[in-house]
Short mmCIF file of C-alpha atoms in Angstrom, two decimals:
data_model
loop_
_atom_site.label_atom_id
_atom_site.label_comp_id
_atom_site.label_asym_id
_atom_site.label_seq_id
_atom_site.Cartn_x
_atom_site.Cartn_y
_atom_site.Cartn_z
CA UNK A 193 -35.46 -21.51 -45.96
CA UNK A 194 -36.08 -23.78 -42.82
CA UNK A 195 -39.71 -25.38 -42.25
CA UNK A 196 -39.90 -22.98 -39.55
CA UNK A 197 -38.63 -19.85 -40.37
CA UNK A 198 -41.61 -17.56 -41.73
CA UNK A 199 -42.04 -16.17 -44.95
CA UNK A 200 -42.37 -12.14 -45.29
CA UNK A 201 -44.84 -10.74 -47.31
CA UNK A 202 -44.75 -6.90 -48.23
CA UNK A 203 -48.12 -5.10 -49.12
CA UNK A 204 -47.19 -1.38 -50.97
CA UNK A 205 -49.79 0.84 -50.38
CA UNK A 206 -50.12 4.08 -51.52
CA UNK A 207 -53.10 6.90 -51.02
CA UNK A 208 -55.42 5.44 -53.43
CA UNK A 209 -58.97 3.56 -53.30
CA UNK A 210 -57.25 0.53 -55.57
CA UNK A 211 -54.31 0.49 -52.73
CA UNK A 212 -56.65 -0.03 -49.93
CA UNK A 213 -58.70 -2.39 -51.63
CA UNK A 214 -55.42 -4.24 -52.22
CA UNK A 215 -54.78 -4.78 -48.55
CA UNK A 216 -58.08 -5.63 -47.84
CA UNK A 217 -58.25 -8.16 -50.67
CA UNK A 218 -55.07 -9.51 -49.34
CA UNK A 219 -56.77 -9.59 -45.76
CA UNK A 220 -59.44 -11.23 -46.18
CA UNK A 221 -58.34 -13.51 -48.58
CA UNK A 222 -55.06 -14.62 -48.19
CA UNK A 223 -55.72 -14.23 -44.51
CA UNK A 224 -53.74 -17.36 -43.47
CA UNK A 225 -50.81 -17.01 -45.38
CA UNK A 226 -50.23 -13.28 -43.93
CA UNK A 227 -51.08 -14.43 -40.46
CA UNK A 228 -48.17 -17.26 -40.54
CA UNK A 229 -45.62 -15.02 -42.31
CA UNK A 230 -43.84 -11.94 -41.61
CA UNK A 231 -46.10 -8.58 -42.91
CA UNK A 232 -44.09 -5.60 -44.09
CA UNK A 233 -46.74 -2.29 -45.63
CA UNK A 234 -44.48 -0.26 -47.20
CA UNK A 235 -45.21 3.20 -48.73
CA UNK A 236 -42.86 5.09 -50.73
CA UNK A 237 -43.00 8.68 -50.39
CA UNK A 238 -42.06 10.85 -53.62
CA UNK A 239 -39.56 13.07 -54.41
CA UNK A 240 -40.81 16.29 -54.29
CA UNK A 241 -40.52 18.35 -57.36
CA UNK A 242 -39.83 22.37 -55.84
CA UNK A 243 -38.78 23.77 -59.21
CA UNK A 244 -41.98 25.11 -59.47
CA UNK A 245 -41.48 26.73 -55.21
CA UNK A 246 -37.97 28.58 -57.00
CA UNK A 247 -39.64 29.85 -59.37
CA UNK A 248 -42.59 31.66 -58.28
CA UNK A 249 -39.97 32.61 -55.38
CA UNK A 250 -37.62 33.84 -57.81
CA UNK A 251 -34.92 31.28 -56.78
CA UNK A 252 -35.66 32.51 -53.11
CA UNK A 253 -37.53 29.53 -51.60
CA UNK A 254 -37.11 30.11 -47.62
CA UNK A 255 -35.41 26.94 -45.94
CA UNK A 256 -38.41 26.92 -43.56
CA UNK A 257 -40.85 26.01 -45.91
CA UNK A 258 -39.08 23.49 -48.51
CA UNK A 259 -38.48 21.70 -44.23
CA UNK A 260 -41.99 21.88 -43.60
CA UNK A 261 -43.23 20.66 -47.08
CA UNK A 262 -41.05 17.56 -46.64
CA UNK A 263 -42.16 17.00 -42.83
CA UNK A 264 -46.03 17.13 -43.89
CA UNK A 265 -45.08 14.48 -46.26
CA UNK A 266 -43.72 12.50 -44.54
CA UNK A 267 -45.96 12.80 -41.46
CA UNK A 268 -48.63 11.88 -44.52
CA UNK A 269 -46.40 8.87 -45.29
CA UNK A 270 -46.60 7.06 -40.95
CA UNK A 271 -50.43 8.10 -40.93
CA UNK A 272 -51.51 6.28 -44.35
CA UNK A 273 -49.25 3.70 -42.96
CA UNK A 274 -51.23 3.53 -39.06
CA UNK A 275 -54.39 3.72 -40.99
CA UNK A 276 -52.88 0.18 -42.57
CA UNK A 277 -51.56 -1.52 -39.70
CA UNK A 278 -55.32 -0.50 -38.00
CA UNK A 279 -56.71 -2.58 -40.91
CA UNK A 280 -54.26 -5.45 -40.27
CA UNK A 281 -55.08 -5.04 -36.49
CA UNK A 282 -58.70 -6.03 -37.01
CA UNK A 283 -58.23 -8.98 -38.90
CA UNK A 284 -55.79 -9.42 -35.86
CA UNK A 285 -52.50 -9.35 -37.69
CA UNK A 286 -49.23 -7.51 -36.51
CA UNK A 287 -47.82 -5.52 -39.27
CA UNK A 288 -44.70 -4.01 -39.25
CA UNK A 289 -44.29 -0.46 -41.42
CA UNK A 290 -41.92 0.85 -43.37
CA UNK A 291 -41.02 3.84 -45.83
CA UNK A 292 -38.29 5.45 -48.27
CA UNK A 293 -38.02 8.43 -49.94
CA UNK A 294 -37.81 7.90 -54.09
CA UNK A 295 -39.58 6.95 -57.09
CA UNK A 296 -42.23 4.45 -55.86
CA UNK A 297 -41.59 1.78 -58.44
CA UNK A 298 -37.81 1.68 -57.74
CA UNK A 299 -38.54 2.17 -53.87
CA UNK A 300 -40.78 -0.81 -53.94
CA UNK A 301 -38.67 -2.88 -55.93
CA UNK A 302 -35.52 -2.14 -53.79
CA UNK A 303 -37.27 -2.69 -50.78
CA UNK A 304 -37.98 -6.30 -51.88
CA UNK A 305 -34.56 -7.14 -52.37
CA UNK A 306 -32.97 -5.19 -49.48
CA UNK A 307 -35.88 -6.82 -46.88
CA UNK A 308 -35.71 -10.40 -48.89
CA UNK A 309 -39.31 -10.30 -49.49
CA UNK A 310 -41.05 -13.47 -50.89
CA UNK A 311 -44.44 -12.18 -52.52
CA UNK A 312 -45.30 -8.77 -52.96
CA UNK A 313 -48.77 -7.70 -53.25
CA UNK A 314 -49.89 -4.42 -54.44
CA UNK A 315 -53.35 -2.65 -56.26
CA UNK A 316 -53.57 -1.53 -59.69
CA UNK A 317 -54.78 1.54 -60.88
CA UNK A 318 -56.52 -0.57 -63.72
CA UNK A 319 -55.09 2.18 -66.67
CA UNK A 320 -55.56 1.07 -70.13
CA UNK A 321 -51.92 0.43 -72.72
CA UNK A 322 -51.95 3.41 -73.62
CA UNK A 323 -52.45 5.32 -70.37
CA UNK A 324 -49.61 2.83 -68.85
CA UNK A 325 -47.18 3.67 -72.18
CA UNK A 326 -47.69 7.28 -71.31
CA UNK A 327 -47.94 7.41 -67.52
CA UNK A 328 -46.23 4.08 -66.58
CA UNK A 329 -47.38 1.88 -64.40
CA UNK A 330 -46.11 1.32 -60.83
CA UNK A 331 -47.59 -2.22 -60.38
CA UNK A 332 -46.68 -3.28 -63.79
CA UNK A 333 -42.54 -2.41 -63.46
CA UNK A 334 -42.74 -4.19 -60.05
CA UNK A 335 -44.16 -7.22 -61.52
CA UNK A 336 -41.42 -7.30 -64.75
CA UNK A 337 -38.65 -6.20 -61.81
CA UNK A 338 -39.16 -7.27 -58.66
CA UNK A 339 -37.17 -10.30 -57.07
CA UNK A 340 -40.08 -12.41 -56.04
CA UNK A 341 -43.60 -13.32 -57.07
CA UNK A 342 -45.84 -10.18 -57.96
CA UNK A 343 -49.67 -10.23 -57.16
CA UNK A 344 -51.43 -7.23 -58.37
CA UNK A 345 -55.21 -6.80 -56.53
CA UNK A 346 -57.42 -5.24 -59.24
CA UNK A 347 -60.39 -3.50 -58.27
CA UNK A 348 -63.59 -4.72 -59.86
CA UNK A 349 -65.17 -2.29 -62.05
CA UNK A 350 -68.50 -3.00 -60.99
CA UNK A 351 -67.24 -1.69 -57.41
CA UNK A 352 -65.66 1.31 -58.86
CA UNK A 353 -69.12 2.62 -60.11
CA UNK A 354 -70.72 1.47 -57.03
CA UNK A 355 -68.55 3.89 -55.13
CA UNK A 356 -68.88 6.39 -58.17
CA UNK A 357 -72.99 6.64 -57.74
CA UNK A 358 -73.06 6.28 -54.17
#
């Protein structure tokens, strides 16, 4: 990579508190770094599951509304995504967004390779080993599969129960 030629950083955001803390984290305190290199937020938006639409439909879901549960989705996907580049906006950094359909641990992991990303940062739900055996754990298969450095933002607990009593 030439001396002059910046570095892109993706940020993965999803819908959650531990997402947006990520970003904010990564705002404030790798402020610098961001503001000299390339910014990608990318959100994955899931697959949608509509075995459950066929069958209370009998097998009869109507076009029209499998269209418009995909379009709501995805019109969920650019706002969370606005709502981010605001955030980058007042810490006066352009971002630029992005999105794909698919599981968001592959989608995340695919998008670093395909947009040669060089650090990836992204929150953590903070779930225990057990809930991660069970559940998996988006962060942690990015870190173990990702092609480039992984830094997972952790919320402190002490701010989780501040916002849970407030």
């Amino acid at each position: 990579m030439e001396a002059d030629e910046k570095k892109t950083v993706m940020v993965a955001i999803d819908e959650s508190e531990f997402s947006r803390y990520a970003l904010q984290w990564a705002l404030e305190y790798l402020h610098d770094t961001i503001a000299n290199s390339h910014l990608i937020l990318f959100t994955a938006i899931p697959v949608l599951d509509f075995s459950y639409i066929y069958a209370s439909t009998y097998g009869a879901a109507p076009h029209q509304l499998l269209t418009s549960m995909l379009d709501n989705q995805k019109k969920a996907a650019v706002a969370l995504l606005e709502t981010a580049k605001d955030m980058c906006a007042k810490h006066g950094i352009v971002a630029e967004t992005r999105s794909e359909v698919g599981d968001p641990k592959e989608a995340i992991c695919e998008a670093v390779e395909k947009l040669k990303i060089q650090l990836l940062v992204m929150g953590s739900q903070s779930r225990g080993t057990i809930q991660r055996a069970f559940l998996g754990s988006v962060s942690n298969y990015c870190v173990h599969n990702a092609k480039c450095p992984t830094l997972v933002v952790r919320k402190p607990v002490e701010r989780m129960l501040k916002n849970f009593v407030e």
